mmCIF file of C-alpha atoms in Angstrom:
data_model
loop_
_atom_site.group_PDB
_atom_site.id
_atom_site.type_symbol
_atom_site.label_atom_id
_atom_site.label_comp_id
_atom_site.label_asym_id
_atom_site.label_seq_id
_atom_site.Cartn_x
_atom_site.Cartn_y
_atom_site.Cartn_z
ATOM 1 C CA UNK A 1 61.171 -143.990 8.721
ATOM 2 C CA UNK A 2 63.957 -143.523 11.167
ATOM 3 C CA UNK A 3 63.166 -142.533 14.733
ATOM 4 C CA UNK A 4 65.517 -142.518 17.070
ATOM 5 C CA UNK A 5 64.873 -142.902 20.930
ATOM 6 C CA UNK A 6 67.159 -140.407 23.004
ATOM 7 C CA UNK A 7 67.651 -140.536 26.210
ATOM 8 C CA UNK A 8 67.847 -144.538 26.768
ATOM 9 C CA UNK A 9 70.820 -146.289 28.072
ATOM 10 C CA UNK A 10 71.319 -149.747 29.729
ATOM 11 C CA UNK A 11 73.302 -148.420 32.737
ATOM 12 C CA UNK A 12 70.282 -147.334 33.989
ATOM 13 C CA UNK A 13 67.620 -150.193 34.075
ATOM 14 C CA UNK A 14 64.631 -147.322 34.191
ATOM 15 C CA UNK A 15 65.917 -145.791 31.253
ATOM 16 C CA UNK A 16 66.404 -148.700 28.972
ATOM 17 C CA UNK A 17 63.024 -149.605 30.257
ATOM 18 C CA UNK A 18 62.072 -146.743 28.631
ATOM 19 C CA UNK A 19 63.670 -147.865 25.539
ATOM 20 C CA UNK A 20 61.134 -150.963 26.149
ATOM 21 C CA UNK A 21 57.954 -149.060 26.188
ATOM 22 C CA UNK A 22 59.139 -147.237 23.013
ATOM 23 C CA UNK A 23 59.811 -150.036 21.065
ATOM 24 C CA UNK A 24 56.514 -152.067 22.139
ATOM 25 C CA UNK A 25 54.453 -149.076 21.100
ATOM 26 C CA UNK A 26 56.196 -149.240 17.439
ATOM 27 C CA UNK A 27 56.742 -153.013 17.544
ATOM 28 C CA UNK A 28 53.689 -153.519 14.426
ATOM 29 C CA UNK A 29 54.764 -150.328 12.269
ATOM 30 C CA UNK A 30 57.357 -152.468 9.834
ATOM 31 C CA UNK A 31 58.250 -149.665 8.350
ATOM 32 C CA UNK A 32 59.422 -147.464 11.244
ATOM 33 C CA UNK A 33 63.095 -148.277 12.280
ATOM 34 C CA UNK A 34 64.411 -147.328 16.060
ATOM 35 C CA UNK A 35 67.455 -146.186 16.256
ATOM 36 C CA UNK A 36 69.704 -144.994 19.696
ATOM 37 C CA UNK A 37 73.320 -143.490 19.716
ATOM 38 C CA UNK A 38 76.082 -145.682 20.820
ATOM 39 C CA UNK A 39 75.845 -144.435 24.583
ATOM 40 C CA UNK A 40 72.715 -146.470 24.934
ATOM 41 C CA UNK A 41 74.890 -149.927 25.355
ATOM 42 C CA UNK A 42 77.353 -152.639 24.070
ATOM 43 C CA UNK A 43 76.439 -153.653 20.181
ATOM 44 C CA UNK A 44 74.510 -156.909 21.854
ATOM 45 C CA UNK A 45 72.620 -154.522 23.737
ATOM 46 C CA UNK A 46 71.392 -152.764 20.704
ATOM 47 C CA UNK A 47 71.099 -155.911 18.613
ATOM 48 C CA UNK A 48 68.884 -157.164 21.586
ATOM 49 C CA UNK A 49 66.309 -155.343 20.458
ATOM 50 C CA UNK A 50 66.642 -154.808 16.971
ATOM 51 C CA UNK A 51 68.514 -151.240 17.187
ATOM 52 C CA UNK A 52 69.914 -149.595 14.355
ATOM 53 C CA UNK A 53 72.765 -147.090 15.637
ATOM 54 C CA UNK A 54 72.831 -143.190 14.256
ATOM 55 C CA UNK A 55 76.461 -142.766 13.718
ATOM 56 C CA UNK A 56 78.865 -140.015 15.477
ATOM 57 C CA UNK A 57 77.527 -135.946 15.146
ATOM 58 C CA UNK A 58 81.518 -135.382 14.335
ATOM 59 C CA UNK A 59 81.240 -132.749 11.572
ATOM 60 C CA UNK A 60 84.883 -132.676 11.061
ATOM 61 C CA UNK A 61 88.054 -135.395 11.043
ATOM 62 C CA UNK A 62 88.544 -138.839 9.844
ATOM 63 C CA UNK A 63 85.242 -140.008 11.192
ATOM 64 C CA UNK A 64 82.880 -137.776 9.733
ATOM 65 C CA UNK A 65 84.788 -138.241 6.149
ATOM 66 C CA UNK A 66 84.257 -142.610 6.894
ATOM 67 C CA UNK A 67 80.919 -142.120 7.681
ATOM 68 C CA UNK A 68 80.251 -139.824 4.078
ATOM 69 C CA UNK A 69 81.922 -142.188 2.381
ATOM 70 C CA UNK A 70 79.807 -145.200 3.749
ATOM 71 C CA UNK A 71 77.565 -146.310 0.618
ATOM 72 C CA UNK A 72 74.195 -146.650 1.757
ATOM 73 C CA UNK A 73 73.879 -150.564 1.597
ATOM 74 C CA UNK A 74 76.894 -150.987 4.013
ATOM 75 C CA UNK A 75 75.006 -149.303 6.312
ATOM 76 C CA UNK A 76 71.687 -150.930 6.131
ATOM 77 C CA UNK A 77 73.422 -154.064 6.671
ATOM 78 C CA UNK A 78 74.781 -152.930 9.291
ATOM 79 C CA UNK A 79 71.797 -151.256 11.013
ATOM 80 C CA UNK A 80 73.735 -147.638 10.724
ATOM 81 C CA UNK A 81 72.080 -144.581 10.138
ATOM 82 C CA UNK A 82 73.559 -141.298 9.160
ATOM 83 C CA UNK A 83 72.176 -138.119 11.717
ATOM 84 C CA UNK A 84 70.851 -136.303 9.092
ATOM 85 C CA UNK A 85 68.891 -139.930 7.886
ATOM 86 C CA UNK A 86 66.865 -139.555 11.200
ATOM 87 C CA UNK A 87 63.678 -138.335 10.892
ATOM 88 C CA UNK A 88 61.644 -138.466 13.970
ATOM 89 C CA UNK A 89 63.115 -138.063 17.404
ATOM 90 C CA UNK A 90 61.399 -139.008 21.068
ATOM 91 C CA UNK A 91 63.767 -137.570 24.133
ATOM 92 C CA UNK A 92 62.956 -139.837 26.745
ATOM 93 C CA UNK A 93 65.237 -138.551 28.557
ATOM 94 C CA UNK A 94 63.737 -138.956 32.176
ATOM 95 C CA UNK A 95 65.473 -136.124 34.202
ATOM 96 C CA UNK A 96 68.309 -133.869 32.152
ATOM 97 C CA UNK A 97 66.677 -130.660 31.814
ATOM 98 C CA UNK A 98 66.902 -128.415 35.145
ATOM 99 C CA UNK A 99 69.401 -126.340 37.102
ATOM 100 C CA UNK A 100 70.815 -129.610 38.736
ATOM 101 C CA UNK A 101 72.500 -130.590 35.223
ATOM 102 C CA UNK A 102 73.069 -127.119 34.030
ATOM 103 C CA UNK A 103 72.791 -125.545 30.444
ATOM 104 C CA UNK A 104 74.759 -128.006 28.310
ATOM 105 C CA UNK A 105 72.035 -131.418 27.832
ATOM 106 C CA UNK A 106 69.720 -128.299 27.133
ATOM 107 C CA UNK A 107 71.780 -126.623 24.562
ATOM 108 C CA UNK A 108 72.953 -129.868 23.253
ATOM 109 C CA UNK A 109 69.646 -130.977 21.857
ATOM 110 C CA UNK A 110 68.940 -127.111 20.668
ATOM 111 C CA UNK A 111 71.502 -127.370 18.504
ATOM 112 C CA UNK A 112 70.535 -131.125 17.052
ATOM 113 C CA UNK A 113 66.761 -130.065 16.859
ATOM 114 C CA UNK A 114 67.490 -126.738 14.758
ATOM 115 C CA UNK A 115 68.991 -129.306 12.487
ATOM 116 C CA UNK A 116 66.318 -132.073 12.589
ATOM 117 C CA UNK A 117 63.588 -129.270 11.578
ATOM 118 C CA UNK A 118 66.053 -127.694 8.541
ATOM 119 C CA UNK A 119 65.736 -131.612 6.930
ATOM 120 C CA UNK A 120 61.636 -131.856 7.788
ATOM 121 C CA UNK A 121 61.991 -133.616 11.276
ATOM 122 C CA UNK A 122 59.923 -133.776 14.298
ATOM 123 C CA UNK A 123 60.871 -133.889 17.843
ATOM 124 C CA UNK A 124 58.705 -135.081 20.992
ATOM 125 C CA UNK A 125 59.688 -134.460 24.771
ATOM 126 C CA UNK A 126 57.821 -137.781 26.299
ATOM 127 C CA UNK A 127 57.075 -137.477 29.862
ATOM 128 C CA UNK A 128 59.925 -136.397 32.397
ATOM 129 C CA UNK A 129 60.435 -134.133 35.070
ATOM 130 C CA UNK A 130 61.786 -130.474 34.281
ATOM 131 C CA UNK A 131 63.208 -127.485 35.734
ATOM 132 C CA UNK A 132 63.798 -125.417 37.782
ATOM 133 C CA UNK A 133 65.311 -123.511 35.186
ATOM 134 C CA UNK A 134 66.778 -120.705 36.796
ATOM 135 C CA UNK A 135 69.902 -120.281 35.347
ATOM 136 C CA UNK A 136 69.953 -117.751 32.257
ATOM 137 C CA UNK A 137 71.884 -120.230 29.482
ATOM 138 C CA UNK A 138 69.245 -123.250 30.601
ATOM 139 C CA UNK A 139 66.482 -120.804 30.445
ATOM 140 C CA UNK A 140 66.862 -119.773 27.215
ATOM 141 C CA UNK A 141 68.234 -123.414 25.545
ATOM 142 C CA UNK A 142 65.158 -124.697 27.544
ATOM 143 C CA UNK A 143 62.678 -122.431 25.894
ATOM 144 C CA UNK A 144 64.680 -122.550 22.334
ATOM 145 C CA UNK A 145 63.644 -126.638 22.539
ATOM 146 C CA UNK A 146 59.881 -126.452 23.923
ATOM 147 C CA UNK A 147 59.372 -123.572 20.909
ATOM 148 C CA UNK A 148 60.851 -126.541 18.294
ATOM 149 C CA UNK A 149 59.386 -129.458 19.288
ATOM 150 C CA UNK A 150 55.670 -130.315 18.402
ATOM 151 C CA UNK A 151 54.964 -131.822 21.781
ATOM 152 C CA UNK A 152 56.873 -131.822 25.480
ATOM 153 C CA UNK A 153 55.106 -133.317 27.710
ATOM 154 C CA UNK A 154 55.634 -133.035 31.736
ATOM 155 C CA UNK A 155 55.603 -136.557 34.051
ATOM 156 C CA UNK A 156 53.739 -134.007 36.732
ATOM 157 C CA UNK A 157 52.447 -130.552 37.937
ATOM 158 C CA UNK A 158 55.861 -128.906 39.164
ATOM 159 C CA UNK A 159 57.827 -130.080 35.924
ATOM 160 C CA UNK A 160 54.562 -128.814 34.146
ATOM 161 C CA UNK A 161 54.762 -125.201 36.030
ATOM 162 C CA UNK A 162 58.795 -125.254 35.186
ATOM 163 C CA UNK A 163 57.749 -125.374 31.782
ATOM 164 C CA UNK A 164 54.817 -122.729 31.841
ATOM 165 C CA UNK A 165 56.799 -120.353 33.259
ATOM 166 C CA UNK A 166 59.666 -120.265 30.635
ATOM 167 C CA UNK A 167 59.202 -117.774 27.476
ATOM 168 C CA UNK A 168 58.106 -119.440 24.751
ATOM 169 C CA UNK A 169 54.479 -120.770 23.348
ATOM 170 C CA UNK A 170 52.402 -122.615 25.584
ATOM 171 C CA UNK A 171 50.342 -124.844 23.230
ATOM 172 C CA UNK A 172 52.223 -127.710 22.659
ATOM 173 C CA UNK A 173 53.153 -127.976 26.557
ATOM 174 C CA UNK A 174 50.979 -131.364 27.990
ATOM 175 C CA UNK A 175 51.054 -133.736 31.171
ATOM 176 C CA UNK A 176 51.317 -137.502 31.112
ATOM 177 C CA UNK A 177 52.190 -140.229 33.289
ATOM 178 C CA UNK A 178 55.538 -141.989 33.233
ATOM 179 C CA UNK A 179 55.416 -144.330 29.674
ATOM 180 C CA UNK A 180 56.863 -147.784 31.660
ATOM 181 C CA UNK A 181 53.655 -147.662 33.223
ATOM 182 C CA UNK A 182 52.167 -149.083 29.836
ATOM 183 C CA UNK A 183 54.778 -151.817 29.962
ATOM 184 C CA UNK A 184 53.348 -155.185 30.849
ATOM 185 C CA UNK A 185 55.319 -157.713 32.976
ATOM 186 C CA UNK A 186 53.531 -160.414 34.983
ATOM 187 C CA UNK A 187 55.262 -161.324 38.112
ATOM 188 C CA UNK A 188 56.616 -165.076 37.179
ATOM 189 C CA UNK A 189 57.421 -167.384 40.390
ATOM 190 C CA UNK A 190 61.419 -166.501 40.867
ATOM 191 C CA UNK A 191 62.699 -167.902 43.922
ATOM 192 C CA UNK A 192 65.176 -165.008 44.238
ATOM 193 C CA UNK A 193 62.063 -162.802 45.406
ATOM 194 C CA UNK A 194 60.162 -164.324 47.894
ATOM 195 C CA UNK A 195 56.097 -163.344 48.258
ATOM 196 C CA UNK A 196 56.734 -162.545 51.857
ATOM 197 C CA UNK A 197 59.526 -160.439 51.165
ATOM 198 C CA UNK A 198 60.593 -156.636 51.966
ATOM 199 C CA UNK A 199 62.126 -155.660 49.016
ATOM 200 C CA UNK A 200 64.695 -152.186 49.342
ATOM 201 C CA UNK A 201 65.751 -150.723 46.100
ATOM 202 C CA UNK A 202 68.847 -148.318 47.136
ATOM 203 C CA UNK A 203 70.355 -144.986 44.806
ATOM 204 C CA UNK A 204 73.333 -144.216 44.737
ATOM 205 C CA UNK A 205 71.959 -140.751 44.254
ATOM 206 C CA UNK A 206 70.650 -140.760 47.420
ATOM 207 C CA UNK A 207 74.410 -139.760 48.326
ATOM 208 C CA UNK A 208 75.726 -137.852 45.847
ATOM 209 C CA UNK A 209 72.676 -135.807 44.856
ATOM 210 C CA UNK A 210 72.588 -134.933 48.717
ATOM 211 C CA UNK A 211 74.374 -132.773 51.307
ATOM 212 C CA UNK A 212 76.905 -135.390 53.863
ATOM 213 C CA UNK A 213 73.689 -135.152 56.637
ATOM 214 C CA UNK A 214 71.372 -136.578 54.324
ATOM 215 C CA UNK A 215 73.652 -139.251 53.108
ATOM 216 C CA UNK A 216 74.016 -140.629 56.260
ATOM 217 C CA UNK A 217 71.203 -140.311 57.042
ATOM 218 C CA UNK A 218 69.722 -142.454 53.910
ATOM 219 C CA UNK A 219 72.343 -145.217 54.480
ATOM 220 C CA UNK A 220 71.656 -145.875 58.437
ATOM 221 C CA UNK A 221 68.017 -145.972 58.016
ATOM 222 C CA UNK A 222 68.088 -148.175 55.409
ATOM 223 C CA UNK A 223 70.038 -150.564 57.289
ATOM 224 C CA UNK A 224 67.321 -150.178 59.894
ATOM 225 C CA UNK A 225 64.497 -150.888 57.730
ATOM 226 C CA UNK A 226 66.291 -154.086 56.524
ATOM 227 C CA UNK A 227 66.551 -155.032 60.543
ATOM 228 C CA UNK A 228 62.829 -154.268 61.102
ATOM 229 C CA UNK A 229 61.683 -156.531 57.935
ATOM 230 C CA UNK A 230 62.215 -159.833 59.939
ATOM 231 C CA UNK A 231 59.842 -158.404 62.644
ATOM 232 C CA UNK A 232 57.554 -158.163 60.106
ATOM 233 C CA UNK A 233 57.647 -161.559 58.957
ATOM 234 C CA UNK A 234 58.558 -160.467 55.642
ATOM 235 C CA UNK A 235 62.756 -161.828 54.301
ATOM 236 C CA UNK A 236 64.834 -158.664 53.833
ATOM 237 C CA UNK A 237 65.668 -158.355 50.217
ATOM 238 C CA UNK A 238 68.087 -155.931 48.256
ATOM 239 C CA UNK A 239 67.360 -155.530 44.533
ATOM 240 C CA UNK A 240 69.737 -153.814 42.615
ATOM 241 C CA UNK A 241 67.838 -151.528 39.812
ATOM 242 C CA UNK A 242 71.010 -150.090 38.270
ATOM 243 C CA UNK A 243 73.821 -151.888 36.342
ATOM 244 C CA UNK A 244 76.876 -150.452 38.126
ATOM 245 C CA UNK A 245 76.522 -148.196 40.523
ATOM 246 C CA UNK A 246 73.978 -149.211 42.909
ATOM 247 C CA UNK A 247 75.366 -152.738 44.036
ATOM 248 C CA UNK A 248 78.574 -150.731 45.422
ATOM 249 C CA UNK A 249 75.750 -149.545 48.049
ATOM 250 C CA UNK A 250 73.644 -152.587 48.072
ATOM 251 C CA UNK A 251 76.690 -154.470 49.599
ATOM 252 C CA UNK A 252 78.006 -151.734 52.461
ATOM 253 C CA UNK A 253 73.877 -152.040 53.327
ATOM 254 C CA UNK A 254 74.135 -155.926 53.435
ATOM 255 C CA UNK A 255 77.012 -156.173 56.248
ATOM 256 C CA UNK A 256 75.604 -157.324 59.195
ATOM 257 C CA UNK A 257 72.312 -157.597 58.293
ATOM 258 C CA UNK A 258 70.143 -161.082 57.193
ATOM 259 C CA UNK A 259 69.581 -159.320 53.619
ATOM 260 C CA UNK A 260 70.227 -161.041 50.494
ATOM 261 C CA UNK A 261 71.296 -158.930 47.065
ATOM 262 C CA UNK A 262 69.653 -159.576 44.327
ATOM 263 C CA UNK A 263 70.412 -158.244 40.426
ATOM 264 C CA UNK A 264 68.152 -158.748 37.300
ATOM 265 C CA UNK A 265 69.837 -156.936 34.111
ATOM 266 C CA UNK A 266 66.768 -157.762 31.830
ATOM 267 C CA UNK A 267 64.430 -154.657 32.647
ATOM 268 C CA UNK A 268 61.542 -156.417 31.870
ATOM 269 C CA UNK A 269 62.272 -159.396 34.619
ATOM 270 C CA UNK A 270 63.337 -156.752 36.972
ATOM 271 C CA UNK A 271 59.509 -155.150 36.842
ATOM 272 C CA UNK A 272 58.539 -158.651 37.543
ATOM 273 C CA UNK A 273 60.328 -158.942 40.148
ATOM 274 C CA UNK A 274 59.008 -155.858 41.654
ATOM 275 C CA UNK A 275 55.516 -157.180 41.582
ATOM 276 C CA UNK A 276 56.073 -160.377 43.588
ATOM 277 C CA UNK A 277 57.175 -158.967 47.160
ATOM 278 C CA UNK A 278 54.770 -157.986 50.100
ATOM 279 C CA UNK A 279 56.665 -154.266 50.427
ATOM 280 C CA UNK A 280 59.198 -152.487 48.462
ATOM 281 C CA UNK A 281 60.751 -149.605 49.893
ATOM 282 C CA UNK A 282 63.092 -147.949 47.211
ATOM 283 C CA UNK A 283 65.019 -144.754 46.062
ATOM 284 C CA UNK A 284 65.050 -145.592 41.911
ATOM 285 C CA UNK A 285 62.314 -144.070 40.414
ATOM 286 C CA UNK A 286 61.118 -146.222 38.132
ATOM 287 C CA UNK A 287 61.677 -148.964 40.646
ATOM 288 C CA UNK A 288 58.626 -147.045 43.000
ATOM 289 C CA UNK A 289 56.815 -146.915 39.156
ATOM 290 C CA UNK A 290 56.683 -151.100 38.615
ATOM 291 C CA UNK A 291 55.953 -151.509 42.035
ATOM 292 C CA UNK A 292 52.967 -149.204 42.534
ATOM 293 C CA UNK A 293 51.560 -149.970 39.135
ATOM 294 C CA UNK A 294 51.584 -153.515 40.356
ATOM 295 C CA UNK A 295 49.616 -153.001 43.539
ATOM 296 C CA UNK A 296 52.673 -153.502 46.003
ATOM 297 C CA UNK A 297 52.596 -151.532 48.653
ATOM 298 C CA UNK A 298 55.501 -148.871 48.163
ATOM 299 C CA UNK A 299 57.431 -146.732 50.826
ATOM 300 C CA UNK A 300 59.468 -144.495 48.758
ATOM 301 C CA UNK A 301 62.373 -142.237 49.762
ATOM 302 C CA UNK A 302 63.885 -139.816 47.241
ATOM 303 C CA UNK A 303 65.967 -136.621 45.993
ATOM 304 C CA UNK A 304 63.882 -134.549 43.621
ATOM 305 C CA UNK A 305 60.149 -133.489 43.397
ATOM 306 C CA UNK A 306 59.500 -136.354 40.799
ATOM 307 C CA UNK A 307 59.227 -138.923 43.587
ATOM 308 C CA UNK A 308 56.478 -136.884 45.372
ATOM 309 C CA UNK A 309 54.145 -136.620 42.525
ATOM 310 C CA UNK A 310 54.729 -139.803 41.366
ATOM 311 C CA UNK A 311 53.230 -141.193 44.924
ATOM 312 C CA UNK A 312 50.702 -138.279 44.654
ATOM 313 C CA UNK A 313 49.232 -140.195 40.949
ATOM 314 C CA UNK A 314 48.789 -142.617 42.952
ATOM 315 C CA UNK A 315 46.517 -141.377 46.249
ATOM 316 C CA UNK A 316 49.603 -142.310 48.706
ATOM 317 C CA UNK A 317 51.553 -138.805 48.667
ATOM 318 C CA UNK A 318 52.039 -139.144 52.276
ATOM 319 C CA UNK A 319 54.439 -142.317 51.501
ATOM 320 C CA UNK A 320 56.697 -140.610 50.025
ATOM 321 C CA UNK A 321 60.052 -139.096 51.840
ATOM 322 C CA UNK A 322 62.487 -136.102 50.604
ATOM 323 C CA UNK A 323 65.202 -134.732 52.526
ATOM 324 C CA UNK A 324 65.760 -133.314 55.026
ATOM 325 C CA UNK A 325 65.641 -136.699 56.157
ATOM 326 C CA UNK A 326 64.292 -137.945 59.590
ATOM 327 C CA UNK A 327 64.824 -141.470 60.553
ATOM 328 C CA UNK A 328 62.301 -141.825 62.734
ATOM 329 C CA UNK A 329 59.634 -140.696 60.525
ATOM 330 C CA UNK A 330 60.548 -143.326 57.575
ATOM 331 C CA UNK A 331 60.298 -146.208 60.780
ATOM 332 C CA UNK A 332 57.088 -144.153 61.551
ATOM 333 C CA UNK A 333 55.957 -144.128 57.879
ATOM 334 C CA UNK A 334 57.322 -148.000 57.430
ATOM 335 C CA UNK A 335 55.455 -149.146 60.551
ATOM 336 C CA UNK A 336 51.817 -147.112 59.336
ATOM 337 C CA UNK A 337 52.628 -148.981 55.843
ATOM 338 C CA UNK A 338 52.925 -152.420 57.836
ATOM 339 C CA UNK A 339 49.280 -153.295 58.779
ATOM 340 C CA UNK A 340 48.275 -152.218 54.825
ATOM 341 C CA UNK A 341 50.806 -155.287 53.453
ATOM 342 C CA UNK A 342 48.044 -157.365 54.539
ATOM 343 C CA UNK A 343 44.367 -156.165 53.173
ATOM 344 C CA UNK A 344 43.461 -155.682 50.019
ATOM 345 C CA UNK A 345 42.396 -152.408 50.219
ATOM 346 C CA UNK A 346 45.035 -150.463 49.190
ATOM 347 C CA UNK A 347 46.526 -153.112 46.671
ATOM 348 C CA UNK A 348 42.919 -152.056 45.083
ATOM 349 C CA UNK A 349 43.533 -148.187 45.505
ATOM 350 C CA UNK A 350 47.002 -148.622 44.012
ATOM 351 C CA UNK A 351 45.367 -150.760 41.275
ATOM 352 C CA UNK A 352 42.511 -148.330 40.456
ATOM 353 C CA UNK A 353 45.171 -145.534 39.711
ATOM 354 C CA UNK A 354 47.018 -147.558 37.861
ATOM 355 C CA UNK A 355 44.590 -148.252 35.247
ATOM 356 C CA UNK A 356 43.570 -144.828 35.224
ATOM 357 C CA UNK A 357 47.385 -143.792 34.817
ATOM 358 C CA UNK A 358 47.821 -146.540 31.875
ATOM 359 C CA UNK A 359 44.672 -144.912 30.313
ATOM 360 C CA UNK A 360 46.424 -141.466 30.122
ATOM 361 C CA UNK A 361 49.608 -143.345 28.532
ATOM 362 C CA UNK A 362 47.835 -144.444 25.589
ATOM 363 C CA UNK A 363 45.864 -141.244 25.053
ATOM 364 C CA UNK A 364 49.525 -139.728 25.030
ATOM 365 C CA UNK A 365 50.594 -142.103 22.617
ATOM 366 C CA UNK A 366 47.895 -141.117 20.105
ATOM 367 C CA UNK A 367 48.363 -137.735 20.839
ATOM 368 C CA UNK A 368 52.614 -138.289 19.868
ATOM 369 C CA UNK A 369 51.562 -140.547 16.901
ATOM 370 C CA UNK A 370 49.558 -137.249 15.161
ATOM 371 C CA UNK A 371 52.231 -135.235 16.056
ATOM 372 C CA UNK A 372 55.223 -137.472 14.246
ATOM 373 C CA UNK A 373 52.406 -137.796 11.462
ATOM 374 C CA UNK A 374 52.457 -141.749 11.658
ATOM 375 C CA UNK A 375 48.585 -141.727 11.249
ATOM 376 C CA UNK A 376 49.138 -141.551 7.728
ATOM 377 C CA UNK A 377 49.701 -145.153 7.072
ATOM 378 C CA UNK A 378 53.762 -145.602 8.559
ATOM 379 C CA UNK A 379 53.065 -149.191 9.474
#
């Protein structure tokens, strides 16, 4: 059977973790094959972890006749697979669907869907954030996909209340925790993240997802939290979560300061990494996911409503910063967060919600694994 993960890329370090937690879930069904498009990374990336690659949508043009023409063993060999060979798709797509990307990823996987279910497919929304969806196009592509798919399931309660309030059935609408949380990645000893460390994960979309006040604002208090960490006894550290963009920012936030940059492009060292310091502050989501599922105290500052409820799974909503920004109230936040670095108490509340947020990840995964029909003996 042919699945194919959408949504995944290696650009993003979150996202191909994603990719990860798919492919660990499936890694004892032999007879279930993972495929991504050719967006999700270089043809070592893919091969990395066994990927086969679903070839170009093109209906028309040189392409589409190559790929007809294609005998079937070529492309097994290969690891290619035709669109309409897929059978199965997951969208773990993390954050497309919503007003701030407009109509088009909506309408876009409309259209492929209608075509998945005219062969016998199945689609599954894993766990992302939705919405709002207040423009008309989005609304409708939006509700076109949730009435399609046999599950969609919300990352938390606003995404979930975008969804409810759209036109369409209800039933198949569910909640579940981010899936990297059921990725496992012991913190190793790594010398390039120190135990007494501060660790600062910077976006990018911190400035362009924001209005010019905001950005500022992100970038000078971020070079004052990197000045505070020595006060704090902990080494100022800046780990880069994102393959391109982010170290453009991770070096203008170095200058002049004692901070040292750090990247890890395997996503699975990275969420070691984040495991090891004594305080991460950080603006990637699923930067603020390894580190709070790994009992490190975490001051997050983000764009959207998904950062929020992500610190809210976890009993520390107050620790947890959207804009408007004020400076003074992160130092505020950072300095209340301080004394904590220390006990164990709230590595232990972290821990606790953890588990129970792992728990609800696995029930999900049963829940998706009825819903593809893979109970049925696709091992």
């Amino acid at each position: 059977m042919n699945i194919e993960a959408r949504g995944c890329s290696t650009r993003n370090k979150g996202a191909e973790l994603l990719l990860v937690a798919i492919a660990q879930h499936f890694a004892m069904r032999n007879r279930i094959r993972l495929a991504v498009d050719h967006w999700f990374g270089s043809y070592e990336e893919r091969a990395k972890y066994g990927l086969r690659t679903v070839l170009g949508a093109t209906k028309f043009g040189r392409s589409a006749i190559a790929i007809e023409l294609m005998p079937a063993s070529f492309r097994n060999a290969y690891g290619l697979v035709k669109r309409s060979e897929v059978e199965r798709v997951l969208d773990a797509s993390g954050f497309a669907f919503g007003d701030q990307h407009g109509p088009a990823p909506a309408e876009r996987l409309l259209h492929e869907t209608r075509a998945l279910k005219r062969r016998g497919g199945r689609l599954v929304l894993l766990p992302q954030a939705f919405g709002p969806f207040t423009q008309d196009r989005l609304r409708t592509a939006m509700a076109g996909v949730v009435e399609l798919a046999e599950l969609v399931y919300a990352r938390d309660e606003e995404s979930l209340a975008h969804l409810q309030g759209l036109d369409c059935r209800q039933e198949t609408i569910r909640k579940a925790p981010d899936i990297t949380l059921g990725v496992k990645a012991e913190p190793e000893p790594d010398e390039r993240v120190p135990d007494q460390a501060l660790c600062l994960v910077p976006n990018t979309r911190m400035l362009d997802k924001t209005d010019q006040e905001t950005a500022e604002a992100y970038t000078a208090t971020m070079r004052a939290i990197l000045n505070r960490a020595g006060g704090m006894g902990l080494e100022p550290i800046i780990l880069v979560h994102d393959a391109g963009e982010d170290i453009v920012l991770a070096r203008e936030l170095a200058q002049g300061s004692e901070a040292r940059i750090v990247q890890e492009l395997d996503p699975l060292r990275l969420k070691g990494l984040l495991g090891r310091p004594q305080l991460v502050v950080g603006s990637r989501f699923h930067a603020l996911v390894a580190s709070l599922s790994q009992g490190v105290p975490t001051l997050g500052i983000g764009w959207s409503h998904k950062y929020e409820e992500l610190f809210n799974d976890f009993g520390c909503g107050e620790f947890c910063l959207r804009p408007p920004l004020d400076p003074e109230r992160i130092l505020d936040k950072l300095d209340e967060l301080g004394p904590r670095v220390a006990g164990d108490g709230f590595r232990s509340l972290l821990a606790a919600h953890a588990a129970q947020q792992r728990a609800l990840v696995e029930e999900m995964w049963r829940e998706v694994d009825r819903a593809l029909q893979l109970d049925d003996g696709a091992s």
